[in-house]
CSV table of N, CA and C in Angstrom, one decimal:
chain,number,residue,atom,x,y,z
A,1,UNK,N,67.2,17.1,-14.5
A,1,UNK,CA,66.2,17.2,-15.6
A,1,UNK,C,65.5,15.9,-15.9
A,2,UNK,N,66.0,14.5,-15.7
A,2,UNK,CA,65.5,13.3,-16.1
A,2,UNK,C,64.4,12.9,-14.6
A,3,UNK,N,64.6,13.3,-13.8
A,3,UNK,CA,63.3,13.3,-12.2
A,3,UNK,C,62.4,13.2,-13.0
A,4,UNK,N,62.3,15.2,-13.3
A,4,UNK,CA,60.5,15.9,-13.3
A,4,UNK,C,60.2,15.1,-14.5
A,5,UNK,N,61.3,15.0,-15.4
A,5,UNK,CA,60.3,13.9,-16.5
A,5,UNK,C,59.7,12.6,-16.1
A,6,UNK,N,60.7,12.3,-15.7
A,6,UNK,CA,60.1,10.6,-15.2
A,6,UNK,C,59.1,11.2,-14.1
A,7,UNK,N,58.6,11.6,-13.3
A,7,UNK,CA,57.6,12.5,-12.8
A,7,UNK,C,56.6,12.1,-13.3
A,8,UNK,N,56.3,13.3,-14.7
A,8,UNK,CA,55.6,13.9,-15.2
A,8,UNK,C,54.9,12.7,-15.9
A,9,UNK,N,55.6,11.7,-16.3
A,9,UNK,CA,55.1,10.9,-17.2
A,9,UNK,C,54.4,9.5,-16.3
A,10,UNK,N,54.8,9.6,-15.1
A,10,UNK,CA,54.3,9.0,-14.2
A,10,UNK,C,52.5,9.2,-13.5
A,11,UNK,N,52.6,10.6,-13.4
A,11,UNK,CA,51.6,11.5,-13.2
A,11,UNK,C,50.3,11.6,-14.6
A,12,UNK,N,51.2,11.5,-15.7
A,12,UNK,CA,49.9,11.3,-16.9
A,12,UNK,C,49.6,9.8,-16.8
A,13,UNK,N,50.2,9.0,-16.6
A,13,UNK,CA,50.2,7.7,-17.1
A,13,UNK,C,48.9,7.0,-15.9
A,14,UNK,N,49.1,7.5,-14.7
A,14,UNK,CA,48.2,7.5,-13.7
A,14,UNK,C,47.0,7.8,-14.0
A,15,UNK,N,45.8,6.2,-14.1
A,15,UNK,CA,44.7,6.9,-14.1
A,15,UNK,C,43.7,7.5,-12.7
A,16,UNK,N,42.9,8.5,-12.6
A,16,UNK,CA,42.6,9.4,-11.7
A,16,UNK,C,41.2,8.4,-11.6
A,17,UNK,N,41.3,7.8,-11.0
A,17,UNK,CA,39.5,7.1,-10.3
A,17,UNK,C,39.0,7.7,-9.8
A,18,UNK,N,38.9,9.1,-9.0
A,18,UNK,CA,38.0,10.4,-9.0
A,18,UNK,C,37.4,10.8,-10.0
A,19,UNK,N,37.6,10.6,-11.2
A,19,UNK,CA,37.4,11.3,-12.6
A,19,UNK,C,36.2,10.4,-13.2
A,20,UNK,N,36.6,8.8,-12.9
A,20,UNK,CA,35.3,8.3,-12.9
A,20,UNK,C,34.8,7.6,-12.4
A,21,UNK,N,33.8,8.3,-12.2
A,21,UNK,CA,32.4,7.7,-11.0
A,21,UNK,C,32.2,6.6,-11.1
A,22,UNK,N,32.1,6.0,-12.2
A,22,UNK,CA,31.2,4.4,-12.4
A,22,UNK,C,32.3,3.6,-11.1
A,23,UNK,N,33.5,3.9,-10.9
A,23,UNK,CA,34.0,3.1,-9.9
A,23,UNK,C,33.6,3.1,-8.7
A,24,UNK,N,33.1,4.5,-8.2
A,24,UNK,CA,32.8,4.3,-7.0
A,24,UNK,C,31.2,4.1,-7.1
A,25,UNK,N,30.6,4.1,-7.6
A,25,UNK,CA,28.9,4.1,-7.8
A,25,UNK,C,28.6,2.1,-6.8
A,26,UNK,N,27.8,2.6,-6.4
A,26,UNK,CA,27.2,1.7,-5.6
A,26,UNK,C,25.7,2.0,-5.1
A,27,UNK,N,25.1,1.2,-5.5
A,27,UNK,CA,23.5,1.3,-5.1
A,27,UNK,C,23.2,0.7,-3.9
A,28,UNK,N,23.0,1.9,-2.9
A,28,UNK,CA,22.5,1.3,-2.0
A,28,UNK,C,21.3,0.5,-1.4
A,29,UNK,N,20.3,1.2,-2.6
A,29,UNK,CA,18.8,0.6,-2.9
A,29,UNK,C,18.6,-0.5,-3.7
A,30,UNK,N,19.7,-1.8,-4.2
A,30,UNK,CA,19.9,-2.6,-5.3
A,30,UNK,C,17.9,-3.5,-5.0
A,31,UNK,N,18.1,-3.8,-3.7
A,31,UNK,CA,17.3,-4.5,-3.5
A,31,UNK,C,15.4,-4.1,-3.7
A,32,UNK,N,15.3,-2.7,-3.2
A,32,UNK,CA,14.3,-2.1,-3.5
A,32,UNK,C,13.7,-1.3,-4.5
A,33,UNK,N,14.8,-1.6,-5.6
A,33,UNK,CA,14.4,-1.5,-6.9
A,33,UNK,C,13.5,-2.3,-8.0
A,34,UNK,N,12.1,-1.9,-8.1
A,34,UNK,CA,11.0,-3.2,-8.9
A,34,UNK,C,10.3,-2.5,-9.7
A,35,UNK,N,11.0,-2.1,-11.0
A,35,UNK,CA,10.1,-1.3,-11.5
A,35,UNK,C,9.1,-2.0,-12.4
A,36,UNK,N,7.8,-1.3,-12.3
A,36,UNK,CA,7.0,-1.8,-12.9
A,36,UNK,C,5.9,-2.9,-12.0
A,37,UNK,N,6.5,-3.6,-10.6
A,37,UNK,CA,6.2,-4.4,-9.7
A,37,UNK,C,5.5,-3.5,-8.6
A,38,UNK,N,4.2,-3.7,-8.0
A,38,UNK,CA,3.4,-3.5,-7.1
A,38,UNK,C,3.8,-4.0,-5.9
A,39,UNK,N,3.7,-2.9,-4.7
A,39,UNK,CA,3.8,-4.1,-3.1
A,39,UNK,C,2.8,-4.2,-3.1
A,40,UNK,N,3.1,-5.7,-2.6
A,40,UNK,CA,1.5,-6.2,-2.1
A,40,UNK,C,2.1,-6.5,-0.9
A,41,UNK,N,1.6,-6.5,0.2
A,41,UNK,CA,1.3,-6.8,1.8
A,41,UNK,C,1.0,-8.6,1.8
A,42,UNK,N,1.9,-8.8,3.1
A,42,UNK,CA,0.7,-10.4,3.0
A,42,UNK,C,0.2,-10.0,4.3
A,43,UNK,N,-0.8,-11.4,4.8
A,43,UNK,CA,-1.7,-11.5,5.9
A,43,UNK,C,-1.2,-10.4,7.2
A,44,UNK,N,-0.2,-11.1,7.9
A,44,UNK,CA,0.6,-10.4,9.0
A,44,UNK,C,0.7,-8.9,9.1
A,45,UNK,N,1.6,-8.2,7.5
A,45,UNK,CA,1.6,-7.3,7.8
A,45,UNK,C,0.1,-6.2,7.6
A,46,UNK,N,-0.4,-6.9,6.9
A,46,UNK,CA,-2.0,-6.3,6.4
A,46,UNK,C,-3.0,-6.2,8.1
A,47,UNK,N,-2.5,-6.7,8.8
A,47,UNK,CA,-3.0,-7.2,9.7
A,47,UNK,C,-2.7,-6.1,10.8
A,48,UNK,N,-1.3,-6.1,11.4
A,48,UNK,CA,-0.9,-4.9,11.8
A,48,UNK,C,-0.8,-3.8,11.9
A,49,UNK,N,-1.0,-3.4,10.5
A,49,UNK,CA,-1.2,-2.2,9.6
A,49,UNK,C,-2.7,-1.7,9.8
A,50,UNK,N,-3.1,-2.2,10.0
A,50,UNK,CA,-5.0,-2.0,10.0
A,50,UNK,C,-5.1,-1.7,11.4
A,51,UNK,N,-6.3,-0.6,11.5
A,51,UNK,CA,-7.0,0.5,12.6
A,51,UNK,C,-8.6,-0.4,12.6
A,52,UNK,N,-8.9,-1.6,11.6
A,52,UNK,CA,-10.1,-2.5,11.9
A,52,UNK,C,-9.9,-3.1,11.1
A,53,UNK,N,-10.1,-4.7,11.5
A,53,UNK,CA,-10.3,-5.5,11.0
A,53,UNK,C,-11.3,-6.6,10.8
A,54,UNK,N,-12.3,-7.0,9.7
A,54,UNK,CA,-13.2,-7.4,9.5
A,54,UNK,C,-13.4,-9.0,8.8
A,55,UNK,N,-13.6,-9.8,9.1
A,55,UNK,CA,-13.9,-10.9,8.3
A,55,UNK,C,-15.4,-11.2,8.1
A,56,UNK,N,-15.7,-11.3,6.8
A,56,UNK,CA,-17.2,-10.9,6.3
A,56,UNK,C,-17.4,-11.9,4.7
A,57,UNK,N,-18.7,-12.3,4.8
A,57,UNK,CA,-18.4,-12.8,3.4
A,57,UNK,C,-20.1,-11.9,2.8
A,58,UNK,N,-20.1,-10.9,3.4
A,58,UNK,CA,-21.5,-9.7,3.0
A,58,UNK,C,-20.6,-8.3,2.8
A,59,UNK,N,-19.8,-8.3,1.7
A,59,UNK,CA,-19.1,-6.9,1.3
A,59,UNK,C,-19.3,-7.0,-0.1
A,60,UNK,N,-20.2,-6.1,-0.8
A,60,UNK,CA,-20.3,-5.8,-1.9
A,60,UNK,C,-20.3,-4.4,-2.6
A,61,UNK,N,-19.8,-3.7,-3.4
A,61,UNK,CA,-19.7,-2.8,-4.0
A,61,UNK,C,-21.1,-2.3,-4.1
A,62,UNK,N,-20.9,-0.9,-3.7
A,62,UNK,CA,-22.4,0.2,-2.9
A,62,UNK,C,-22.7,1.0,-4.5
A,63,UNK,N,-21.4,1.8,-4.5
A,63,UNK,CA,-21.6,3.1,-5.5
A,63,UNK,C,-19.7,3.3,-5.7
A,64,UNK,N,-19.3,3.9,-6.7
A,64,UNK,CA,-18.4,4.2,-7.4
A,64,UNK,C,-18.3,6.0,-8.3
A,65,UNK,N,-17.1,6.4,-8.7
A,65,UNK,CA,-17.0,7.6,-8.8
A,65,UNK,C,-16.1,7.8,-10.5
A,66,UNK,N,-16.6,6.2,-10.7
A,66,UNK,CA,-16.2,6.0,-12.1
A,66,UNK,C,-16.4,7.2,-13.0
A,67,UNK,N,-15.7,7.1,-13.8
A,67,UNK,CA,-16.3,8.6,-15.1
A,67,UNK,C,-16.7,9.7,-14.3
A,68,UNK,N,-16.1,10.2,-13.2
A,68,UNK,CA,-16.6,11.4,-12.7
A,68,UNK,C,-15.5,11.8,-11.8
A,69,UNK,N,-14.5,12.4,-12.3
A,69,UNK,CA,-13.6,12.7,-11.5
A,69,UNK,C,-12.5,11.6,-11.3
A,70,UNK,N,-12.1,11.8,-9.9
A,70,UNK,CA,-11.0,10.5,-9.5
A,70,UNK,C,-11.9,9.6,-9.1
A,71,UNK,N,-11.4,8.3,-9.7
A,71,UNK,CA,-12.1,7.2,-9.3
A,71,UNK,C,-11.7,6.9,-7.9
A,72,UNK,N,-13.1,6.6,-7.3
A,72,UNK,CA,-13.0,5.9,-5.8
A,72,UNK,C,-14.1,4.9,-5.9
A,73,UNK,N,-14.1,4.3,-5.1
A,73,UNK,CA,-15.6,2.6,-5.0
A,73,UNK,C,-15.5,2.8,-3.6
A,74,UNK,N,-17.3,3.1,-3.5
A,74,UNK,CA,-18.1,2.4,-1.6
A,74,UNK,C,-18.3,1.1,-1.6
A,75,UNK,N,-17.8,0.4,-0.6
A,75,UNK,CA,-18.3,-0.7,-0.4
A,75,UNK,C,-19.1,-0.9,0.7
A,76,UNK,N,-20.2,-1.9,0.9
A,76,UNK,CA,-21.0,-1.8,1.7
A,76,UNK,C,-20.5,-3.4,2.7
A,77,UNK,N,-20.5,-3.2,4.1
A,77,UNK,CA,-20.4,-4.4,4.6
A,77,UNK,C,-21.6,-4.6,5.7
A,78,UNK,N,-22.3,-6.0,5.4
A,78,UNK,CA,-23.2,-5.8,5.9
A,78,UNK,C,-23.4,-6.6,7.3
A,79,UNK,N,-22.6,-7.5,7.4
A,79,UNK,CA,-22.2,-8.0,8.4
A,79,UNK,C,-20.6,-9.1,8.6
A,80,UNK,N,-20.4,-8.4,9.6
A,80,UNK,CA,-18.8,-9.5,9.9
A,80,UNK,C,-18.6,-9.6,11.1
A,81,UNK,N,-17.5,-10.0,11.2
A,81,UNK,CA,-17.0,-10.9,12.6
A,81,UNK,C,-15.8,-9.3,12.4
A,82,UNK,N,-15.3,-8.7,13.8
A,82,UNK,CA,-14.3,-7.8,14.4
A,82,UNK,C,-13.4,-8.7,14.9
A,83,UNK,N,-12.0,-8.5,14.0
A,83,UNK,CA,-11.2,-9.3,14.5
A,83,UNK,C,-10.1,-8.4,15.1
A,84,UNK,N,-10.1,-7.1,14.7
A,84,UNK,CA,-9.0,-6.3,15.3
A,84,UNK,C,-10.0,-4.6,15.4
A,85,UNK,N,-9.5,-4.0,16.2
A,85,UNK,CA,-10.0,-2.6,16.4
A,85,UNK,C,-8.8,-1.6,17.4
A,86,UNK,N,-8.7,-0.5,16.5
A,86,UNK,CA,-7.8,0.3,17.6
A,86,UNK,C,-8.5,1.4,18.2
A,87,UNK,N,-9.4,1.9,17.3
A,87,UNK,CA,-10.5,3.1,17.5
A,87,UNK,C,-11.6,3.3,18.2
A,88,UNK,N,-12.4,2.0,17.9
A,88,UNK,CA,-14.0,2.1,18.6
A,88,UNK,C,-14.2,0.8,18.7
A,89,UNK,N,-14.7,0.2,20.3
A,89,UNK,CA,-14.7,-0.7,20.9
A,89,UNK,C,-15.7,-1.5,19.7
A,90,UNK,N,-16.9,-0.9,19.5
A,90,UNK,CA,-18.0,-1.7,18.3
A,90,UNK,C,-17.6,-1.1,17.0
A,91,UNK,N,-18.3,-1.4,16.1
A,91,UNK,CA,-18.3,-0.9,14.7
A,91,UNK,C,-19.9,-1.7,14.3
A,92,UNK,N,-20.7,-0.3,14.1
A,92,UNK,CA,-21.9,-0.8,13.7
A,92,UNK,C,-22.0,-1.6,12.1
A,93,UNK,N,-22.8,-2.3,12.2
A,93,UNK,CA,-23.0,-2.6,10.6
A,93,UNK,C,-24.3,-2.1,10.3
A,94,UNK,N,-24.4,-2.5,9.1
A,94,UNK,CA,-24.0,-2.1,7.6
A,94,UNK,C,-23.4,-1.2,7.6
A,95,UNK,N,-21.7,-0.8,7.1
A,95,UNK,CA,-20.9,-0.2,7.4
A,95,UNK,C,-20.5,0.0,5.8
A,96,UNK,N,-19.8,1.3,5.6
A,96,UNK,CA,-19.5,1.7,4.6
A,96,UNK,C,-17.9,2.0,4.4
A,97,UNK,N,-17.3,1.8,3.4
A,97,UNK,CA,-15.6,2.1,3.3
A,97,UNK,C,-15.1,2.4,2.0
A,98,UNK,N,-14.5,3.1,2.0
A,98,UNK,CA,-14.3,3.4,0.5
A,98,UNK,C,-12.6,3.1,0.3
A,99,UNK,N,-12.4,2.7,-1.2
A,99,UNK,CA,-11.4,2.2,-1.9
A,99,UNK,C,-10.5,3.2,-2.9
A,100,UNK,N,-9.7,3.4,-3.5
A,100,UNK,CA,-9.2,4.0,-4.5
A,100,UNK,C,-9.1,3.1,-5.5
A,101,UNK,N,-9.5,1.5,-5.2
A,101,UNK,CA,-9.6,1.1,-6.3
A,101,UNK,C,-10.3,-0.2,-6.4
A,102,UNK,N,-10.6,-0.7,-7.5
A,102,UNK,CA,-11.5,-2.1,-7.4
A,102,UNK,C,-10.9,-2.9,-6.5
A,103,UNK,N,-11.8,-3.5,-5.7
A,103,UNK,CA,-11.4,-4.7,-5.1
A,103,UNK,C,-11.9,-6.0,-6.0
A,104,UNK,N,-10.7,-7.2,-6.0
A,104,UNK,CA,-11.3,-8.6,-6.7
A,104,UNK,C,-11.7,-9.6,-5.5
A,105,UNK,N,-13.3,-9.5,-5.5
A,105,UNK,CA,-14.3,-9.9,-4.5
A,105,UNK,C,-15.1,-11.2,-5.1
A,106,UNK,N,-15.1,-12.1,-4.1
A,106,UNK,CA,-16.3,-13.0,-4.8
A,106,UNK,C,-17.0,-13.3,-3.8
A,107,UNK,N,-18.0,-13.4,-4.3
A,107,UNK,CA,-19.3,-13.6,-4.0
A,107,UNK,C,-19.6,-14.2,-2.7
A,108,UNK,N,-19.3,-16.0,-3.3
A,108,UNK,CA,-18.9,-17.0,-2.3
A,108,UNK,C,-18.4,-17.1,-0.9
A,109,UNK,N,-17.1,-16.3,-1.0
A,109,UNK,CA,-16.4,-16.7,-0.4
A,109,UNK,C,-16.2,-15.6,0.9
A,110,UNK,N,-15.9,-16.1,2.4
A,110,UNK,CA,-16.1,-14.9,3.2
A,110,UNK,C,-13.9,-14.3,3.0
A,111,UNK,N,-14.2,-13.1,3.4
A,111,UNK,CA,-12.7,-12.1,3.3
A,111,UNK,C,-12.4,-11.6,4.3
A,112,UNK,N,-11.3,-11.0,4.3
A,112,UNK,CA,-10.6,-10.2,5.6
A,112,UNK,C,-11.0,-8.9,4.8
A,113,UNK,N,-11.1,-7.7,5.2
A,113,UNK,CA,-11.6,-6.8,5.4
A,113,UNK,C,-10.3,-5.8,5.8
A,114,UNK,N,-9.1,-5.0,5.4
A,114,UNK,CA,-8.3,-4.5,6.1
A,114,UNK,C,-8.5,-2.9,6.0
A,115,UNK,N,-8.8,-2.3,7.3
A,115,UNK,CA,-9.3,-0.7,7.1
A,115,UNK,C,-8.4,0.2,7.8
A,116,UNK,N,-8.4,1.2,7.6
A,116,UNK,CA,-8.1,2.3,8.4
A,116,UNK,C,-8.4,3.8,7.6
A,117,UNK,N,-8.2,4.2,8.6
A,117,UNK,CA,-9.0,5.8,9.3
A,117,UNK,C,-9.1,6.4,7.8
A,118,UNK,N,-10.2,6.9,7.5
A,118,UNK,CA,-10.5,7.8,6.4
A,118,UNK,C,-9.7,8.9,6.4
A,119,UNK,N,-9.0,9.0,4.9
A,119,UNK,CA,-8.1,10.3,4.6
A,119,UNK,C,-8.6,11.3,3.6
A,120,UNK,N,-9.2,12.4,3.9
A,120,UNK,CA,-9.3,13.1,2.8
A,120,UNK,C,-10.8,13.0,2.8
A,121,UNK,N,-11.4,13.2,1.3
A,121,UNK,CA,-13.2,13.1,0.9
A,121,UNK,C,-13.9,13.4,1.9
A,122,UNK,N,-13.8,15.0,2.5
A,122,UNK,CA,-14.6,15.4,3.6
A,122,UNK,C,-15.8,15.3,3.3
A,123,UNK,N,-16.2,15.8,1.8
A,123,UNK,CA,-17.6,15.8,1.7
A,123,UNK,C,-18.6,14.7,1.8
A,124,UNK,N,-18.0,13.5,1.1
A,124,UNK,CA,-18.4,12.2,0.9
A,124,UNK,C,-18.5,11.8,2.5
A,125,UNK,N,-17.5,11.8,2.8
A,125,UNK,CA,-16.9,11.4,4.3
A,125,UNK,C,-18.7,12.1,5.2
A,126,UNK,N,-19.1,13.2,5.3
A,126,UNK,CA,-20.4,13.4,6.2
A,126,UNK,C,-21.2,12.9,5.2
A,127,UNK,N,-21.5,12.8,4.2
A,127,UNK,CA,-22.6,12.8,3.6
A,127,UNK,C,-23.5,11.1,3.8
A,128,UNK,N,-21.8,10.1,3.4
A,128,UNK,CA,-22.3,8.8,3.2
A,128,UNK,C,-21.6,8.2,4.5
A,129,UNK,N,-21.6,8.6,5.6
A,129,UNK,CA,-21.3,8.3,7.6
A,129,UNK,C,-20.0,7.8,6.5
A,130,UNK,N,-18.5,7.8,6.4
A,130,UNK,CA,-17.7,6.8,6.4
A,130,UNK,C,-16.6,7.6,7.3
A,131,UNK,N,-15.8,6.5,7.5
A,131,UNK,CA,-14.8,6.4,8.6
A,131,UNK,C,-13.5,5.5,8.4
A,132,UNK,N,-13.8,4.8,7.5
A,132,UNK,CA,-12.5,3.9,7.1
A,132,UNK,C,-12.8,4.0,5.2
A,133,UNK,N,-11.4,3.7,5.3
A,133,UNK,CA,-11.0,3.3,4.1
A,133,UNK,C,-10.0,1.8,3.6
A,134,UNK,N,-10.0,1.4,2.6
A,134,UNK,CA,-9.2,0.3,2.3
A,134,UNK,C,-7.8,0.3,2.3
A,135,UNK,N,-7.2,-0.7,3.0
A,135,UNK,CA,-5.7,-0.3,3.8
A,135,UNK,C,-4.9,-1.1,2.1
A,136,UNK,N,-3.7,0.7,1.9
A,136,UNK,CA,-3.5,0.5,0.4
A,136,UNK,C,-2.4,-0.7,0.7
A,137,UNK,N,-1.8,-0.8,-0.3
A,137,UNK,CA,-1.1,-2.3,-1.1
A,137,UNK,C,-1.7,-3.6,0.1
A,138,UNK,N,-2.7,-3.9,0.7
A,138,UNK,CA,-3.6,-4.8,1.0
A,138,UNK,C,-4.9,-5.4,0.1
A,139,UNK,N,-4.1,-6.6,-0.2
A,139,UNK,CA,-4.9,-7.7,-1.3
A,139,UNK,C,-6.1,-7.6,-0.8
A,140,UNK,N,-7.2,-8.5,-1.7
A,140,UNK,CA,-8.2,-9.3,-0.6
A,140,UNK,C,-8.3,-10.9,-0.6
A,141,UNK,N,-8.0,-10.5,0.5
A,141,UNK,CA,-7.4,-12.4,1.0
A,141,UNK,C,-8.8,-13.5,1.6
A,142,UNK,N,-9.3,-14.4,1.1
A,142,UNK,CA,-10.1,-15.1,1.6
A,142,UNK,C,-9.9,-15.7,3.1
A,143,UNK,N,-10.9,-16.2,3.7
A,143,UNK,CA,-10.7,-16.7,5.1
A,143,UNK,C,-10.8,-18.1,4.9
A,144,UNK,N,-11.4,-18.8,4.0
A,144,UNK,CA,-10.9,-19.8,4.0
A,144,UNK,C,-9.6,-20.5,3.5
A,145,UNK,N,-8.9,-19.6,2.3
A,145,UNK,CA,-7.4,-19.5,2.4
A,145,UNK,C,-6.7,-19.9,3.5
A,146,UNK,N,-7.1,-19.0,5.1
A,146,UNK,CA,-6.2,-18.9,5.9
A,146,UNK,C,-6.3,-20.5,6.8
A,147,UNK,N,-7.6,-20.8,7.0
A,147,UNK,CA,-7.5,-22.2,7.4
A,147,UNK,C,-7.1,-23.4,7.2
């Protein structure tokens, strides 16, 4: 009779770490957790990532979709240097691309340009010739920067 007690009291006294989780909890995503924090791309990967690439210091804001729906911005490029292409050997200019969001552009200064293939906006897409769009979490990076 003194066993199953000493048992028994063995068995309560034991705590069950099945029971709670917080021991075994482990985040396997610790690192890729940023809330509130944007990716941004740098050069290399912006670079890779891109179906055309343009360095231009004639890219200025065409027309926008502000107060009318979802915002999107055309940008016009009127001439650049092709520094990468997967699609079409040329790329005519004055060339058009649209953004989902402001780009911070100056004036001055010539930019890299990072595009790929237009998603979506069929209508827009025949109406105003476009074909690329702005390659998302891709800054806009100056070319004098890079030298």
């Amino acid at each position: 009779m003194g066993l199953p007690a000493v048992l028994m009291v063995l068995l309560i006294s034991c705590e069950k770490k099945y029971q709670s989780p917080a021991h075994y909890e482990d985040d396997l995503f610790a690192d890729e957790h940023q809330e509130g924090k944007a990716y941004i791309m740098n050069r290399e990967e912006c670079f890779d990532k891109s179906e055309l690439v343009l360095a231009s210091s004639a890219v200025k804001l065409a027309d926008s979709s502000k107060g009318r729906g979802k915002s999107f911005y055309l940008y016009k490029v009127s001439a650049g240097k092709v520094l990468k292409t997967v699609r079409d050997s040329t790329s005519e200019m004055p060339m058009l691309f649209l953004s989902p969001y402001k780009l911070k552009i100056k004036n001055s200064d010539s930019m890299y340009v990072y595009l790929k293939k237009l998603e979506g906006f069929r209508f827009i897409a025949k109406d105003r010739n476009l074909k690329y769009q702005w390659l998302k979490a891709a800054p806009v990076y100056s070319v004098k920067a890079d030298k």
